[in-house]
Amino acid sequence: MKISILGTGLQPFGRHDGVTPIEMGVVAAHAALDDAGLGWNDIQLAFAGSLEVLQPDTMIQHMGLTGIPFTTLYNGCATGGNLLLSAANAITAGAGDIAIAVGMDKHPRGAFSVGDTLESIGLGQWYGETGLALNPQYFAMKTKRYMHDYGISETCLDLTAVKAFENGSRTDHAWRRKAIPQDEIARSAMVCDPLRKFHFCSPSEGAAAVVLCRSDVARRYATRPVELRADVFRTRSYGSFETLSPSMPVKSAPSPSVQASRAAFEMAGIGPDEIQVAQVQDTEVGHEIMHLAECGFCKDGEQEGLIRDGETKIDGRIPVNTDGGLLANGEPIGASGLRQVHEVRRQLLGRGGRNQVPGNPRTGLTHVYGFPGVSCVTVLSV
Amino acid sequence: MAKRTPIDAGLFAGSLDVPRLRGSRCRSCGETTFPAQKGCPACTAQGCEEVALGTRGLLWTWTIQHFPPPHPYAGDADNFEPFPVGYVELPDGLRVEARLLGCDAASLEIGMEMELVLEPFARDEDGHEVVTFAFQPVSS
């Protein structure tokens, strides 16, 4: 069965002092419902996800107690992707015709802490006590090795950040709306070599929601539904290099992002060269660069030329993270993947405003990646 | 010698006097994992055997941790000094993540030879030195 997207909405990402994540989820859900021209009474299935909120389904008290099944899930930074997939799968299974997926989060300032009990994520407490168990270290070390193997320069890192903040400066709902000059990025404080302050996204607050339905009923609700051509979730294979890994095998394997994007292209029946706008996980610039290759947009090492030539900018060959991505919006983990869907849909409907990709793009891709080696990729089209 | 306590007894094979990391090797496919675990992540077989890992290897990647790690970091965050971290590729077919000693951003190079050492890391409630494992460049 085919699935269509009827509406999307955000509680714009940033800092919202005094606003609870549940309240932000409610704002995003109403925005998505308004966009779809539907009410909460029309929703037959709901899915919500969050890192910080134990039970995001408690938002139903504020939406209205309609008795619908409301599933919660959490898959690290891939939560948003799996929320959409799970909602689509439930519709495909016949559980209902119209569903909503809502992601929300509200993180403290600063780097993510692994918390009191590393055992709860399958690791020993020693791993955090000794100053390992830090995502930025992993991002830096994968980037460092990639630069060594494929000749990616520090300039390429800086240009990727320049592009992110430039796109953010054109996006009314972005958190970071100020363009940052290349030399300021290149001189910013080193966080984990080779990655500097302005190379990283920050944890933030916000929510995103998507209303979706069976494609054969979509025309009742929308004149221009966006089709979910593919939605794939993959966990890592033995041999991929993942965050929070006390060891990794010498034997190597493609990352979960590679596995998910390949399967998504197969499901959609198109190739990466047909994608006209993409949102890829840019926790920091190194991973945006590596994810370009992992998602099939170029070969390893070709990013250096691609980025220097401006091909990932809004008017480039493959515009990436057109709303500024995670760098300009921050990452409320539960919501991040659905923000990507919101942005790609805006672009496909020609609603991109000052950051609209030229040439009426008809196909887009979203990609999230996170701990412990999980990735979701969607292909969307109009 | 003052009594030394490992930060986690499960990390080491045998006596700390001759430090070796304790990993596990799959009886079915031969892949090695650290820390030791029962199930094999490579082939799904259950029942791995414990092995003492090699103590020398090549630096595969590295970074410098420039900010004090958040909780549950047990080091001295108030007098924090940036420290290097890396993955060292051992002859056992795996790369182990570790703190690195005796090197800095200027001297670190992918491919350099590293050896296992113990690093005094903190003191426990009884005043015993708590040690963890680290790698340092092999002195030429």
Coordinates of C-alpha atoms in Angstrom, one line a residue:
Chain A
M1 CA 0.0 0.0 0.0
K2 CA 1.2 3.5 -0.8
I3 CA 1.5 6.2 1.9
S4 CA 1.0 10.0 1.5
I5 CA 1.9 12.9 3.7
L6 CA -0.9 15.3 4.3
G7 CA 0.6 17.8 6.7
T8 CA 3.7 18.7 8.7
G9 CA 4.3 21.1 11.6
L10 CA 7.0 22.3 13.9
Q11 CA 7.5 23.8 17.3
P12 CA 10.5 25.6 15.9
F13 CA 13.8 24.2 17.4
G14 CA 15.8 26.4 19.7
R15 CA 15.4 27.3 23.4
H16 CA 11.9 27.7 24.9
D17 CA 12.3 28.4 28.6
G18 CA 9.3 27.5 30.6
V19 CA 7.7 25.4 27.9
T20 CA 7.5 21.7 28.5
P21 CA 8.3 19.2 25.7
I22 CA 4.7 17.9 25.9
E23 CA 3.5 21.4 25.2
M24 CA 5.9 21.6 22.3
G25 CA 4.6 18.3 20.9
V26 CA 1.0 19.7 21.1
V27 CA 2.0 22.8 19.2
A28 CA 3.7 20.7 16.5
A29 CA 0.8 18.3 16.3
H30 CA -1.8 21.1 15.8
A31 CA 0.5 22.8 13.2
A32 CA 0.6 19.5 11.2
L33 CA -3.2 19.0 11.6
D34 CA -3.9 22.6 10.5
D35 CA -1.5 22.1 7.5
A36 CA -3.4 18.9 6.6
G37 CA -6.8 20.6 7.1
L38 CA -7.7 17.9 9.7
G39 CA -8.7 17.8 13.3
W40 CA -7.5 15.5 16.1
N41 CA -10.8 13.6 15.8
D42 CA -9.7 12.5 12.3
I43 CA -6.5 10.8 13.6
Q44 CA -6.9 7.0 14.0
L45 CA -3.3 6.1 15.0
A46 CA -0.6 8.1 16.9
F47 CA 3.1 7.6 17.4
A48 CA 5.4 9.7 19.5
G49 CA 9.1 9.6 20.5
S50 CA 11.4 11.4 22.8
L51 CA 14.7 11.0 24.8
E52 CA 13.8 13.2 27.7
V53 CA 10.1 12.5 28.0
L54 CA 9.4 9.0 29.4
Q55 CA 5.8 8.9 28.0
P56 CA 5.3 11.4 25.2
D57 CA 1.9 9.8 24.6
T58 CA 0.7 11.7 27.7
M59 CA 0.2 14.6 25.2
I60 CA -3.2 13.0 24.4
Q61 CA -4.6 14.6 27.5
H62 CA -4.1 18.0 25.8
M63 CA -5.1 16.8 22.3
G64 CA -8.3 15.1 23.3
L65 CA -9.0 11.7 24.7
T66 CA -10.3 10.0 21.6
G67 CA -9.3 6.5 22.6
I68 CA -6.9 5.8 19.7
P69 CA -3.9 3.6 20.0
F70 CA -0.9 5.7 20.8
T71 CA 2.5 4.0 20.5
T72 CA 5.8 5.4 21.8
L73 CA 9.2 4.5 20.7
Y74 CA 12.8 5.6 21.0
N75 CA 15.7 4.9 18.6
G76 CA 18.3 7.5 19.5
C77 CA 18.8 10.1 16.7
A78 CA 16.9 7.9 14.3
T79 CA 13.7 8.2 16.4
G80 CA 11.9 10.6 14.0
G81 CA 12.6 8.3 11.0
N82 CA 11.3 5.3 12.8
L83 CA 8.2 7.2 14.1
L84 CA 7.2 7.9 10.5
L85 CA 8.0 4.3 9.4
S86 CA 6.0 2.8 12.2
A87 CA 3.0 5.0 11.5
A88 CA 3.3 4.0 7.8
N89 CA 3.6 0.3 8.6
A90 CA 0.6 0.5 10.9
I91 CA -1.5 2.0 8.1
T92 CA -0.2 -0.6 5.6
A93 CA -1.2 -3.3 8.1
G94 CA -4.7 -2.0 8.1
A95 CA -4.8 -0.6 11.6
G96 CA -6.2 2.7 10.3
D97 CA -6.2 5.2 7.4
I98 CA -4.8 8.4 9.0
A99 CA -2.0 8.6 11.5
I100 CA 0.2 11.2 13.1
A101 CA 3.9 10.9 14.1
V102 CA 5.1 13.4 16.8
G103 CA 8.7 13.8 18.0
M104 CA 9.6 16.2 20.9
D105 CA 12.6 16.9 23.1
K106 CA 14.1 19.4 25.5
H107 CA 17.7 18.8 26.3
P108 CA 19.9 20.5 28.8
R109 CA 22.7 22.8 27.4
G110 CA 26.1 21.3 26.6
A111 CA 27.2 17.9 25.3
F112 CA 24.9 14.9 25.8
S113 CA 25.8 13.1 29.0
V114 CA 25.5 9.3 29.1
G115 CA 24.1 9.6 32.6
D116 CA 24.3 7.5 35.7
T117 CA 23.9 4.1 34.4
L118 CA 25.9 3.2 31.3
E119 CA 24.6 -0.3 32.0
S120 CA 21.2 0.9 30.7
I121 CA 22.8 1.3 27.2
G122 CA 24.7 -2.0 27.4
L123 CA 28.1 -0.5 28.5
G124 CA 30.2 -0.5 31.6
Q125 CA 30.3 2.5 33.9
W126 CA 34.1 2.6 33.6
Y127 CA 33.6 3.7 30.0
G128 CA 32.1 7.1 31.1
E129 CA 34.2 7.4 34.2
T130 CA 37.4 7.4 32.2
G131 CA 36.3 10.2 29.9
L132 CA 35.4 8.0 26.9
A133 CA 31.8 7.4 26.0
L134 CA 31.5 10.8 24.3
N135 CA 29.7 11.3 21.0
P136 CA 32.0 14.2 19.9
Q137 CA 35.0 12.0 20.3
Y138 CA 33.5 9.4 17.9
F139 CA 32.4 12.1 15.4
A140 CA 36.0 13.5 15.5
M141 CA 37.7 10.1 15.2
K142 CA 35.6 8.9 12.3
T143 CA 36.1 12.2 10.6
K144 CA 39.9 12.2 11.3
R145 CA 40.3 8.7 9.7
Y146 CA 38.0 9.6 6.8
M147 CA 40.1 12.8 6.0
H148 CA 43.2 10.6 6.2
D149 CA 41.8 7.9 3.9
Y150 CA 40.1 10.2 1.3
G151 CA 42.0 13.5 1.4
I152 CA 39.2 15.7 2.8
S153 CA 40.6 19.1 3.9
E154 CA 39.8 21.2 6.9
T155 CA 38.6 23.8 4.5
C156 CA 36.0 21.4 3.4
L157 CA 34.8 21.1 7.0
D158 CA 34.6 24.9 7.3
L159 CA 32.7 25.3 4.0
T160 CA 30.1 22.8 5.2
A161 CA 29.5 24.9 8.3
V162 CA 29.4 28.1 6.3
K163 CA 26.7 26.6 4.1
A164 CA 24.7 25.4 7.1
F165 CA 24.6 28.8 8.8
E166 CA 23.9 30.6 5.5
N167 CA 20.9 28.4 4.9
G168 CA 19.9 29.0 8.5
S169 CA 20.0 32.7 8.0
R170 CA 17.4 32.3 5.2
T171 CA 15.1 30.1 7.3
D172 CA 12.6 32.0 9.4
H173 CA 12.0 29.1 11.8
A174 CA 15.7 28.2 12.2
W175 CA 17.4 28.6 15.6
R176 CA 20.8 29.9 14.3
R177 CA 19.8 32.6 11.8
K178 CA 23.2 34.4 11.5
A179 CA 25.6 33.6 8.7
I180 CA 29.1 33.0 10.0
P181 CA 32.2 33.9 8.0
Q182 CA 34.5 31.1 7.0
D183 CA 37.5 32.5 8.9
E184 CA 35.5 32.7 12.1
I185 CA 34.5 29.1 11.8
A186 CA 38.1 28.1 11.1
R187 CA 39.3 30.0 14.1
S188 CA 36.6 28.8 16.6
A189 CA 37.6 26.8 19.6
M190 CA 38.8 23.2 19.0
V191 CA 36.3 20.7 20.6
C192 CA 37.7 17.4 19.5
D193 CA 40.3 17.5 16.7
P194 CA 39.7 18.1 13.9
L195 CA 36.2 19.4 14.8
R196 CA 35.7 22.9 16.2
K197 CA 32.9 24.7 17.9
F198 CA 31.1 25.9 14.8
H199 CA 31.4 22.4 13.2
F200 CA 29.0 21.0 15.7
C201 CA 25.2 21.1 16.3
S202 CA 24.0 21.7 19.8
P203 CA 21.3 19.8 21.6
S204 CA 18.2 22.0 21.6
E205 CA 14.4 22.0 22.2
G206 CA 11.5 21.6 19.9
A207 CA 9.0 19.3 18.3
A208 CA 7.9 18.1 14.8
A209 CA 4.8 16.3 13.6
V210 CA 3.7 14.6 10.4
V211 CA 0.2 13.6 9.4
L212 CA 0.1 10.7 6.9
C213 CA -2.5 8.5 5.3
R214 CA -3.3 5.8 2.8
S215 CA -2.5 7.2 -0.7
D216 CA -5.8 6.0 -2.1
V217 CA -7.7 8.3 0.3
A218 CA -5.2 11.2 0.2
R219 CA -7.0 13.2 -2.5
R220 CA -9.9 13.6 -0.2
Y221 CA -7.8 15.7 2.1
A222 CA -5.0 17.3 0.0
T223 CA -4.8 18.7 -3.5
R224 CA -1.0 17.9 -3.6
P225 CA -0.1 15.1 -1.2
V226 CA 3.6 14.2 -1.0
E227 CA 4.2 10.5 -1.6
L228 CA 6.3 8.5 0.8
R229 CA 8.1 6.4 -1.8
A230 CA 10.4 4.6 0.6
D231 CA 11.0 4.5 4.3
V232 CA 13.7 2.1 5.6
F233 CA 15.2 1.4 9.0
R234 CA 18.5 -0.5 9.4
T235 CA 20.7 -1.3 12.4
R236 CA 24.5 -1.7 12.0
S237 CA 26.3 -4.7 10.6
Y238 CA 29.3 -6.3 12.2
G239 CA 32.3 -4.1 11.1
S240 CA 30.8 -0.6 10.9
F241 CA 32.3 2.1 13.0
E242 CA 29.8 3.4 15.5
T243 CA 29.5 5.9 18.3
L244 CA 30.1 4.6 21.9
S245 CA 32.1 1.5 20.8
P246 CA 34.8 0.4 23.3
S247 CA 36.1 -1.7 20.4
M248 CA 35.4 -2.3 16.7
P249 CA 36.5 -5.1 14.4
V250 CA 39.2 -4.6 11.8
K251 CA 36.9 -6.4 9.4
S252 CA 34.8 -3.6 7.9
A253 CA 31.2 -3.4 6.7
P254 CA 29.0 -0.6 5.2
S255 CA 27.4 1.7 7.7
P256 CA 23.7 1.4 8.6
S257 CA 23.2 4.7 6.6
V258 CA 24.6 2.9 3.5
Q259 CA 22.4 -0.1 4.1
A260 CA 19.3 2.0 4.7
S261 CA 19.8 4.3 1.7
R262 CA 20.5 1.5 -0.7
A263 CA 17.3 -0.3 0.4
A264 CA 15.3 3.0 0.2
F265 CA 16.4 3.7 -3.4
E266 CA 15.6 0.1 -4.4
M267 CA 12.1 0.4 -2.8
A268 CA 11.5 3.8 -4.4
G269 CA 12.8 2.6 -7.8
I270 CA 15.0 5.6 -8.3
G271 CA 18.7 6.3 -7.9
P272 CA 20.5 8.9 -5.8
D273 CA 21.2 11.0 -9.0
E274 CA 17.4 11.6 -9.2
I275 CA 17.2 13.2 -5.7
Q276 CA 16.8 17.0 -6.0
V277 CA 16.9 18.0 -2.3
A278 CA 18.3 16.1 0.7
Q279 CA 18.4 16.3 4.4
V280 CA 21.2 14.2 6.0
Q281 CA 22.2 13.8 9.6
D282 CA 24.8 16.6 10.2
T283 CA 25.5 16.2 13.9
E284 CA 28.7 17.9 12.8
V285 CA 30.2 18.8 9.5
G286 CA 32.3 15.6 9.3
H287 CA 29.2 13.4 9.3
E288 CA 27.4 15.6 6.7
I289 CA 30.4 15.1 4.4
M290 CA 30.6 11.3 5.1
H291 CA 26.8 10.9 4.8
L292 CA 26.9 12.4 1.3
A293 CA 28.9 9.4 0.2
E294 CA 27.1 6.9 2.5
C295 CA 23.7 8.0 1.0
G296 CA 25.1 7.5 -2.5
F297 CA 25.3 11.2 -3.7
C298 CA 29.0 10.8 -4.5
K299 CA 32.0 8.5 -4.1
D300 CA 34.2 8.6 -1.0
G301 CA 36.6 11.6 -1.5
E302 CA 34.5 13.4 -4.1
Q303 CA 33.0 15.6 -1.4
E304 CA 36.1 17.8 -1.5
G305 CA 35.4 19.0 -5.1
L306 CA 31.6 18.8 -4.6
I307 CA 31.6 21.2 -1.6
R308 CA 34.3 23.5 -2.9
D309 CA 32.2 23.9 -6.1
G310 CA 29.2 24.8 -4.0
E311 CA 27.2 21.8 -5.2
T312 CA 25.5 21.1 -1.8
K313 CA 24.3 24.7 -1.6
I314 CA 20.6 25.6 -2.3
D315 CA 21.4 26.3 -6.0
G316 CA 23.9 23.4 -6.4
R317 CA 23.5 20.0 -8.0
I318 CA 22.4 18.3 -4.8
P319 CA 21.1 20.8 -2.2
V320 CA 21.7 19.4 1.3
N321 CA 20.2 20.6 4.6
T322 CA 18.4 23.5 3.0
D323 CA 17.0 24.8 6.3
G324 CA 20.5 24.8 7.9
G325 CA 20.1 21.2 9.2
L326 CA 21.1 20.3 12.7
L327 CA 23.9 22.9 12.7
A328 CA 21.4 25.8 12.4
N329 CA 18.4 24.1 14.2
G330 CA 20.1 22.1 16.9
E331 CA 18.9 18.6 17.7
P332 CA 15.9 17.8 19.8
I333 CA 16.6 14.1 19.3
G334 CA 13.0 12.8 19.2
A335 CA 11.9 15.5 16.7
S336 CA 14.9 15.8 14.4
G337 CA 14.0 13.2 11.8
L338 CA 10.5 14.7 11.4
R339 CA 11.9 18.2 10.9
Q340 CA 13.8 16.8 7.9
V341 CA 10.5 15.5 6.5
H342 CA 8.9 18.9 7.1
E343 CA 11.7 20.6 5.2
V344 CA 11.8 18.3 2.3
R345 CA 8.0 18.5 1.9
R346 CA 8.2 22.4 2.0
Q347 CA 10.7 22.2 -0.8
L348 CA 8.7 19.7 -2.9
L349 CA 5.6 21.9 -2.5
G350 CA 7.5 25.1 -3.5
R351 CA 7.0 26.6 -0.1
G352 CA 10.7 27.0 0.7
G353 CA 10.6 30.8 0.7
R354 CA 14.0 32.4 0.7
N355 CA 15.7 29.0 0.7
Q356 CA 13.6 27.4 -2.0
V357 CA 15.6 25.0 -4.2
P358 CA 15.2 26.3 -7.8
G359 CA 13.7 24.3 -10.6
N360 CA 10.6 22.8 -8.8
P361 CA 12.2 19.8 -7.2
R362 CA 10.0 16.7 -7.3
T363 CA 12.1 14.1 -5.3
G364 CA 13.8 14.4 -1.9
L365 CA 15.5 12.3 0.7
T366 CA 15.8 12.4 4.4
H367 CA 18.4 10.6 6.5
V368 CA 19.0 10.2 10.2
Y369 CA 21.7 8.3 11.9
G370 CA 22.4 7.7 15.6
F371 CA 23.4 5.4 18.5
P372 CA 23.9 2.5 18.6
G373 CA 24.3 2.4 14.9
V374 CA 20.8 3.0 13.5
S375 CA 19.7 4.8 10.4
C376 CA 16.4 5.7 8.7
V377 CA 16.1 6.9 5.2
T378 CA 13.0 8.2 3.4
V379 CA 12.4 9.0 -0.2
L380 CA 9.6 11.5 -0.9
S381 CA 8.2 12.8 -4.1
V382 CA 5.4 14.9 -5.6
Chain B
M1 CA 54.1 -1.2 45.8
A2 CA 50.9 0.5 46.9
K3 CA 47.7 -1.5 46.2
R4 CA 46.2 -0.8 42.8
T5 CA 42.6 -1.3 42.0
P6 CA 41.3 -1.6 38.4
I7 CA 38.5 0.8 37.5
D8 CA 36.6 -2.3 36.4
A9 CA 37.9 -5.8 37.2
G10 CA 36.4 -7.2 34.1
L11 CA 38.7 -5.2 31.8
F12 CA 41.9 -7.0 32.7
A13 CA 43.1 -10.6 32.2
G14 CA 45.3 -12.0 35.0
S15 CA 47.5 -9.8 37.3
L16 CA 47.9 -6.1 36.9
D17 CA 51.6 -6.6 37.2
V18 CA 51.7 -7.7 33.6
P19 CA 48.7 -5.9 32.3
R20 CA 46.7 -7.5 29.5
L21 CA 43.2 -6.6 28.3
R22 CA 40.5 -9.3 28.7
G23 CA 38.6 -9.8 25.5
S24 CA 36.4 -12.7 24.2
R25 CA 36.9 -14.8 21.1
C26 CA 34.1 -16.6 19.3
R27 CA 34.6 -20.4 19.3
S28 CA 32.7 -20.5 16.0
C29 CA 34.0 -17.7 13.8
G30 CA 37.1 -16.6 15.7
E31 CA 36.2 -12.9 15.9
T32 CA 37.4 -11.0 19.0
T33 CA 35.6 -8.4 21.0
F34 CA 36.5 -6.1 23.9
P35 CA 35.3 -6.0 26.6
A36 CA 34.6 -9.7 26.9
Q37 CA 31.0 -10.8 26.2
K38 CA 29.2 -14.1 25.9
G39 CA 27.5 -13.8 22.5
C40 CA 29.3 -13.2 19.3
P41 CA 28.3 -9.9 17.5
A42 CA 29.7 -11.2 14.2
C43 CA 28.1 -14.6 13.8
T44 CA 25.4 -14.8 16.5
A45 CA 27.0 -17.9 18.2
Q46 CA 26.7 -18.0 22.0
G47 CA 29.6 -19.0 24.2
C48 CA 32.7 -17.0 23.5
E49 CA 36.0 -17.8 25.3
E50 CA 38.0 -15.3 27.2
V51 CA 41.4 -14.2 25.7
A52 CA 44.2 -11.9 26.8
L53 CA 44.6 -9.4 24.0
G54 CA 47.9 -8.4 22.5
T55 CA 49.6 -5.3 24.0
R56 CA 51.0 -3.6 21.0
G57 CA 49.3 -2.2 17.9
L58 CA 49.0 0.6 15.4
L59 CA 47.1 3.9 16.0
W60 CA 44.1 3.8 13.7
T61 CA 42.5 7.2 14.5
W62 CA 42.7 9.8 17.3
T63 CA 41.3 13.0 18.7
I64 CA 42.0 15.4 21.6
Q65 CA 39.2 15.8 24.2
H66 CA 39.3 19.5 24.7
F67 CA 36.4 20.0 27.2
P68 CA 35.8 18.3 30.6
P69 CA 33.6 15.3 29.9
P70 CA 30.2 15.5 31.6
H71 CA 28.9 13.1 34.3
P72 CA 29.9 10.3 35.0
Y73 CA 33.5 11.4 34.3
A74 CA 35.6 10.5 37.4
G75 CA 38.7 12.5 36.5
D76 CA 39.5 15.9 37.9
A77 CA 37.2 18.1 35.9
D78 CA 38.1 21.3 37.9
N79 CA 41.8 21.1 36.9
F80 CA 41.0 19.6 33.5
E81 CA 43.7 19.2 30.9
P82 CA 42.8 18.1 27.4
F83 CA 43.7 14.5 26.7
P84 CA 44.1 12.4 23.6
V85 CA 41.9 9.4 22.8
G86 CA 42.3 6.9 20.0
Y87 CA 41.6 3.5 18.6
V88 CA 44.6 1.1 18.5
E89 CA 44.5 -1.8 16.0
L90 CA 45.7 -4.9 17.8
P91 CA 46.9 -8.2 16.1
D92 CA 43.7 -9.9 17.5
G93 CA 41.6 -8.4 14.7
L94 CA 40.1 -5.6 16.6
R95 CA 40.6 -1.9 17.4
V96 CA 40.4 -0.9 21.1
E97 CA 39.4 2.7 22.1
A98 CA 41.6 4.1 24.8
R99 CA 43.0 7.1 26.5
L100 CA 46.5 7.9 25.1
L101 CA 49.5 8.9 27.1
G102 CA 52.8 10.5 26.2
C103 CA 51.6 12.2 23.1
D104 CA 49.8 15.3 21.9
A105 CA 48.3 16.7 18.7
A106 CA 51.7 17.6 17.4
S107 CA 53.2 14.1 17.8
L108 CA 50.2 11.9 17.1
E109 CA 50.1 10.2 13.7
I110 CA 47.8 7.6 12.3
G111 CA 49.8 4.3 11.9
M112 CA 52.2 4.9 14.8
E113 CA 53.1 2.0 17.1
M114 CA 51.4 2.0 20.5
E115 CA 51.7 -0.2 23.6
L116 CA 49.4 -0.9 26.5
V117 CA 50.1 0.7 29.8
L118 CA 48.2 1.3 33.1
E119 CA 47.2 4.8 33.9
P120 CA 46.7 5.9 37.5
F121 CA 43.4 7.6 37.3
A122 CA 41.9 8.4 40.7
R123 CA 41.9 7.2 44.3
D124 CA 39.2 5.1 45.8
E125 CA 37.7 5.5 49.3
D126 CA 40.4 3.4 50.9
G127 CA 43.1 5.6 49.3
H128 CA 44.1 2.9 46.8
E129 CA 45.2 4.0 43.4
V130 CA 42.5 3.3 40.8
V131 CA 44.0 2.4 37.4
T132 CA 42.6 2.2 33.9
F133 CA 44.2 1.1 30.7
A134 CA 45.8 3.4 28.1
F135 CA 48.1 3.2 25.2
Q136 CA 51.3 5.2 24.7
P137 CA 53.7 5.5 21.8
V138 CA 56.4 2.7 21.7
S139 CA 59.6 4.5 22.6
S140 CA 62.0 4.1 19.7

